[in-house]
Coordinates of C-alpha atoms in Angstrom, one line a residue:
X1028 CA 119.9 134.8 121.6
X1029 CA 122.6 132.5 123.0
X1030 CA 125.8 131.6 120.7
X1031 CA 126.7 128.1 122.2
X1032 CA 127.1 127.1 119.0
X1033 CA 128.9 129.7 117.2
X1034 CA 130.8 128.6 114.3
X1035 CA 130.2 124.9 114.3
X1036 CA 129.1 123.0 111.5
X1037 CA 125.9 120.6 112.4
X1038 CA 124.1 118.2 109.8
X1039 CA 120.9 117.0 111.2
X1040 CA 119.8 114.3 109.1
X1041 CA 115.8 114.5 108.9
X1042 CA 116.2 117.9 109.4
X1043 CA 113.3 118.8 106.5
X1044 CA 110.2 118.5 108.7
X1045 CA 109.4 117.9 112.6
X1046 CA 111.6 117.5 115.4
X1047 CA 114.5 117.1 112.9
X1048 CA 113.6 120.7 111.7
X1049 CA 112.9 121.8 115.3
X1050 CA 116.7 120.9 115.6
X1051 CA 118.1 122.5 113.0
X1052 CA 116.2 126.2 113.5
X1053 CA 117.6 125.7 117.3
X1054 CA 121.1 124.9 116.4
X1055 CA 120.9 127.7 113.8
X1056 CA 120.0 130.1 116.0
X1057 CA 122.8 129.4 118.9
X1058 CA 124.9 129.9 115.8
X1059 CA 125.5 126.8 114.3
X1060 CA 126.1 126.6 110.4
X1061 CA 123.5 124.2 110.1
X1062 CA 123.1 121.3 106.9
X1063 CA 119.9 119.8 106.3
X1064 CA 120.4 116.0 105.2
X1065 CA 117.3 114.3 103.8
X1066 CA 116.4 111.9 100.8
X1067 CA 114.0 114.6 99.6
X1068 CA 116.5 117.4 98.5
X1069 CA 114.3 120.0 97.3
X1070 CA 112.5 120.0 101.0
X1071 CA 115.8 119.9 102.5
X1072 CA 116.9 122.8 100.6
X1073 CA 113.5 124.5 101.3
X1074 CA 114.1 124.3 105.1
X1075 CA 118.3 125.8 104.6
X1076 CA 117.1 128.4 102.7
X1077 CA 115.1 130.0 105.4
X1078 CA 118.6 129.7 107.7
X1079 CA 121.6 131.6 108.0
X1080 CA 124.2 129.9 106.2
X1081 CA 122.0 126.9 105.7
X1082 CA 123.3 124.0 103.1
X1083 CA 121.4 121.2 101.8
X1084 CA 122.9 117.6 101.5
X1085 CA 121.1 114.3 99.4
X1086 CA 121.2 111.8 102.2
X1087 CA 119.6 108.6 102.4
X1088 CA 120.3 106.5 105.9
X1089 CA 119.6 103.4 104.2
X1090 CA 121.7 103.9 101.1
X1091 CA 125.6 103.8 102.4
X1092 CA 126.7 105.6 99.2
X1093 CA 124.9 108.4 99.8
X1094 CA 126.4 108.3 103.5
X1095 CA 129.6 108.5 102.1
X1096 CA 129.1 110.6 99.3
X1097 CA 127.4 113.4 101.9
X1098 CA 130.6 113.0 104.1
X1099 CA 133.2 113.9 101.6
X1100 CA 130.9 116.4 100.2
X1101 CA 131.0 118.3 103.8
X1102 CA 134.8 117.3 104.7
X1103 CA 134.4 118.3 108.1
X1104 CA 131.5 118.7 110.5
X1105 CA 131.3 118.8 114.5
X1106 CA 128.0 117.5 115.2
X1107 CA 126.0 114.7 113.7
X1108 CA 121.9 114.4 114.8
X1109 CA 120.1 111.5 113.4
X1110 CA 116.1 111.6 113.7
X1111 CA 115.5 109.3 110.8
X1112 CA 112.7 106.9 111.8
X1113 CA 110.8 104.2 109.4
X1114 CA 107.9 103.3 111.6
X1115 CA 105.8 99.9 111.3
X1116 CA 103.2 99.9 113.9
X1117 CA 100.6 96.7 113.5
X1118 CA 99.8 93.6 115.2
X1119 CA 102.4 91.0 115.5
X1120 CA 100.2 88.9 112.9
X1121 CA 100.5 91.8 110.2
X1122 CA 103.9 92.2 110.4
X1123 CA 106.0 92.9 107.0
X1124 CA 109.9 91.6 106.8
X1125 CA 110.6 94.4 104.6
X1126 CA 109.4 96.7 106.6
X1127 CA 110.6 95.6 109.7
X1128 CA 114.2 95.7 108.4
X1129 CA 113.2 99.5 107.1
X1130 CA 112.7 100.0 110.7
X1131 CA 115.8 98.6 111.6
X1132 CA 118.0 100.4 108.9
X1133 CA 116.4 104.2 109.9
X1134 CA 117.7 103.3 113.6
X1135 CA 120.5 101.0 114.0
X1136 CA 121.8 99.7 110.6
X1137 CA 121.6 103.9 109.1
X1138 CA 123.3 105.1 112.4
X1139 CA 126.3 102.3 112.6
X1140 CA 127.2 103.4 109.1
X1141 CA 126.8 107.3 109.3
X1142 CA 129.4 106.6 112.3
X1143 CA 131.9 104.9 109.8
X1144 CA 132.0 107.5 107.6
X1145 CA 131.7 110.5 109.8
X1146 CA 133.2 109.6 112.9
X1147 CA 136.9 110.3 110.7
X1148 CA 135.6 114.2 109.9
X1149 CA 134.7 114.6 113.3
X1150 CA 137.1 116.7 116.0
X1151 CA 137.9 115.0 119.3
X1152 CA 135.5 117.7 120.8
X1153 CA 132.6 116.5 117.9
X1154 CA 129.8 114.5 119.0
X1155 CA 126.7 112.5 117.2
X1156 CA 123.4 112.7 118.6
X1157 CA 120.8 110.0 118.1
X1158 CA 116.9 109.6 118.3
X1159 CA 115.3 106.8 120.9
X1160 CA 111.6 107.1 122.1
X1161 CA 109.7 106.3 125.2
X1162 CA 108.1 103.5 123.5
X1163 CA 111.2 101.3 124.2
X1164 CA 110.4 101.4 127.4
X1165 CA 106.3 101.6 127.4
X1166 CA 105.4 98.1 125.7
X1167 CA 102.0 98.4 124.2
X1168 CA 100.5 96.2 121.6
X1169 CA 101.5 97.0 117.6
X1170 CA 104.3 99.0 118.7
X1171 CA 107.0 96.0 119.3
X1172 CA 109.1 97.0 116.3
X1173 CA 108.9 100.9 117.3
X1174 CA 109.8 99.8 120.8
X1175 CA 112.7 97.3 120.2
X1176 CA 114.3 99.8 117.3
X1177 CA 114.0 102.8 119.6
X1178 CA 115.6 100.7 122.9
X1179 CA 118.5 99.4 119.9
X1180 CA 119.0 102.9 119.5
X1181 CA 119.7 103.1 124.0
X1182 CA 122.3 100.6 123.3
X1183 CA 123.6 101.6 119.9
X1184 CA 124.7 105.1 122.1
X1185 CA 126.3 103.5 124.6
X1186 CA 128.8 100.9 122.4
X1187 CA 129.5 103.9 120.0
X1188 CA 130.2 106.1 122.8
X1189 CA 132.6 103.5 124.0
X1190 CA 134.2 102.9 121.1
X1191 CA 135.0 106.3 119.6
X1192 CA 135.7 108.3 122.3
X1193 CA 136.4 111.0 122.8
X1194 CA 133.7 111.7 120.2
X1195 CA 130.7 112.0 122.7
X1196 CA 127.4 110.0 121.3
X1197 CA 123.9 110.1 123.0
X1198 CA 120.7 109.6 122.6
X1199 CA 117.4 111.8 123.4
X1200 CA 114.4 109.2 123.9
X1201 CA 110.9 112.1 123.4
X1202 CA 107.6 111.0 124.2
X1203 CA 104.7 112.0 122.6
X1204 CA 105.6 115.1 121.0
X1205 CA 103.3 117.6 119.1
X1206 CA 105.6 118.2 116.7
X1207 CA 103.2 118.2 113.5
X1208 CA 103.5 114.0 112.8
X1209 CA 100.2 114.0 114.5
X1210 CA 98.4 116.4 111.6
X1211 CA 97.5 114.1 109.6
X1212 CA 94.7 111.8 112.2
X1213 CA 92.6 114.8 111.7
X1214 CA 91.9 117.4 114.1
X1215 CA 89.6 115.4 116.4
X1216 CA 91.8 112.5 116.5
X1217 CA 95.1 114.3 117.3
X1218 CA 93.2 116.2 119.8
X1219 CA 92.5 112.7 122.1
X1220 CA 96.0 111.4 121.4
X1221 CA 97.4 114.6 122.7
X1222 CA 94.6 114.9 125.6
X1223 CA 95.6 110.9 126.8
X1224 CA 99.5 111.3 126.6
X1225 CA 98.9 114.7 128.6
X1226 CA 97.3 112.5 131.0
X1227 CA 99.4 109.5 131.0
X1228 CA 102.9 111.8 132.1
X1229 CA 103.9 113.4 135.1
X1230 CA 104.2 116.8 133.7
X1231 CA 100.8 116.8 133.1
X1232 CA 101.4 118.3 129.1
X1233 CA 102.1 117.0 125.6
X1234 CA 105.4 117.2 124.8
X1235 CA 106.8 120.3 122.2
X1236 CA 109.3 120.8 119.5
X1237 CA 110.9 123.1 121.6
X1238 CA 111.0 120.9 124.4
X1239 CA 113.4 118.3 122.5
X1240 CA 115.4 121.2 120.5
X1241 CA 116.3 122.6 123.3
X1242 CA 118.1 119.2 125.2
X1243 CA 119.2 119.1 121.7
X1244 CA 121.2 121.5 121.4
X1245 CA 122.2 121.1 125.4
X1246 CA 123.8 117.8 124.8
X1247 CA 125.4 118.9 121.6
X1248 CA 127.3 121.5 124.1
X1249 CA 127.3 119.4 126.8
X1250 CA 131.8 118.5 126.7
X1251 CA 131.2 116.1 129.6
X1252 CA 128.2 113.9 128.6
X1253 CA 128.7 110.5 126.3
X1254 CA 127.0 107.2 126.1
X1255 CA 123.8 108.5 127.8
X1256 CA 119.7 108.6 126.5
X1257 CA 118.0 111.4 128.0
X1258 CA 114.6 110.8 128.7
X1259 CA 112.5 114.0 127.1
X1260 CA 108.7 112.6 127.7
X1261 CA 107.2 114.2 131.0
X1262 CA 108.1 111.4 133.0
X1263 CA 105.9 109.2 131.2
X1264 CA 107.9 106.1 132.2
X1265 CA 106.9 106.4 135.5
X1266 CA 103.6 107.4 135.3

């Protein structure tokens, strides 16, 4: 097993369940001391437990005293990934306010403010690594908040690249990912979602967790890339 990441201290925030645990096993096994930031704690700590020299942290992205609170908790950390997601996917007609600014804290209000307080614990060789996805850039009806949040995100990479360098930020954008969100449509129903984004991408195959760990952890390593979204979907914008 590679050792890219011997040593260094990552907090993946959503790192109890899906793609944000995903992350974290990766990182922890190319030797990263890995902390699992989540509001639930006790599924936080489940998921540290079962790595070496895994730490829990309370962290809620929409709560800016936990933000801080987590920071001067850890003191120091190299690596930041943010996968935190509030999604709101109905009809412009059904739409919530209060759930729409949710959507907006989890992706762009969350982010901004985990920068404030962690970009000052981060080394000059340190980078923060946010979540995008393809359906910023595949408009489809109910998805508008999904879409606009996840192409903020695009944007929300660049300017923070920009502005505190040489920190590196970037942004992974996944497609449709079989990364266990889908359980819960029931077996037959999660089958034909998988089965139509398989055939709406070039790649010709759903997405995995391993698939987006693995950029993951690349761009985490990756001393010469900032201010870019890499595109981890199968091609699926072009299709």
């Amino acid at each position: 097993m590679s050792e890219e990441l011997a040593g260094q201290q990552v907090l993946v925030i959503g790192g109890s369940k899906y793609l944000g645990e995903a992350v974290a096993r990766r990182a922890a096994a190319a030797g990263a001391r890995v902390t699992i930031g989540a509001r639930d704690l006790e599924a936080a700590s489940r998921v540290a437990a079962d790595l070496p020299h895994g730490q829990a942290v309370s962290l809620d992205v929409a709560n800016e005293e936990t933000i801080a609170a987590a920071a001067a908790w850890l003191g120091a950390v190299d690596h930041l990934v943010v996968t935190a997601a509030a999604h709101h996917n109905v009809p412009v007609e059904k739409l919530e306010h209060d759930r729409i600014v949710a959507a907006f804290e989890a992706k762009v209000v969350g982010p901004l403010l985990l920068a404030k307080h962690f970009a000052p614990i981060l080394p000059p060789t340190g980078s923060i690594l946010l979540f995008s996805g393809v359906a910023a850039w595949k408009p489809a009806p109910e998805f508008a908040v999904m879409g606009v949040t996840n192409g903020a995100v695009s944007f929300l990479a660049s300017h923070l690249a920009k502005e505190l360098a040489p920190i590196r930020v970037n942004a992974i954008s996944p497609g449709i990912i079989d990364s266990g969100t889908w359980d819960a449509l029931g077996t037959d129903a999660k089958r034909g979602l998988l089965d139509d984004a398989a055939a709406s991408n070039l790649a010709g195959r759903v997405g995995t967790s391993d698939d987006i760990a693995d950029v993951a952890v690349l761009l985490l390593g990756a001393g010469f890339v900032s201010g870019e979204t890499i595109h981890v979907e199968g091609g699926a914008r072009h299709a």
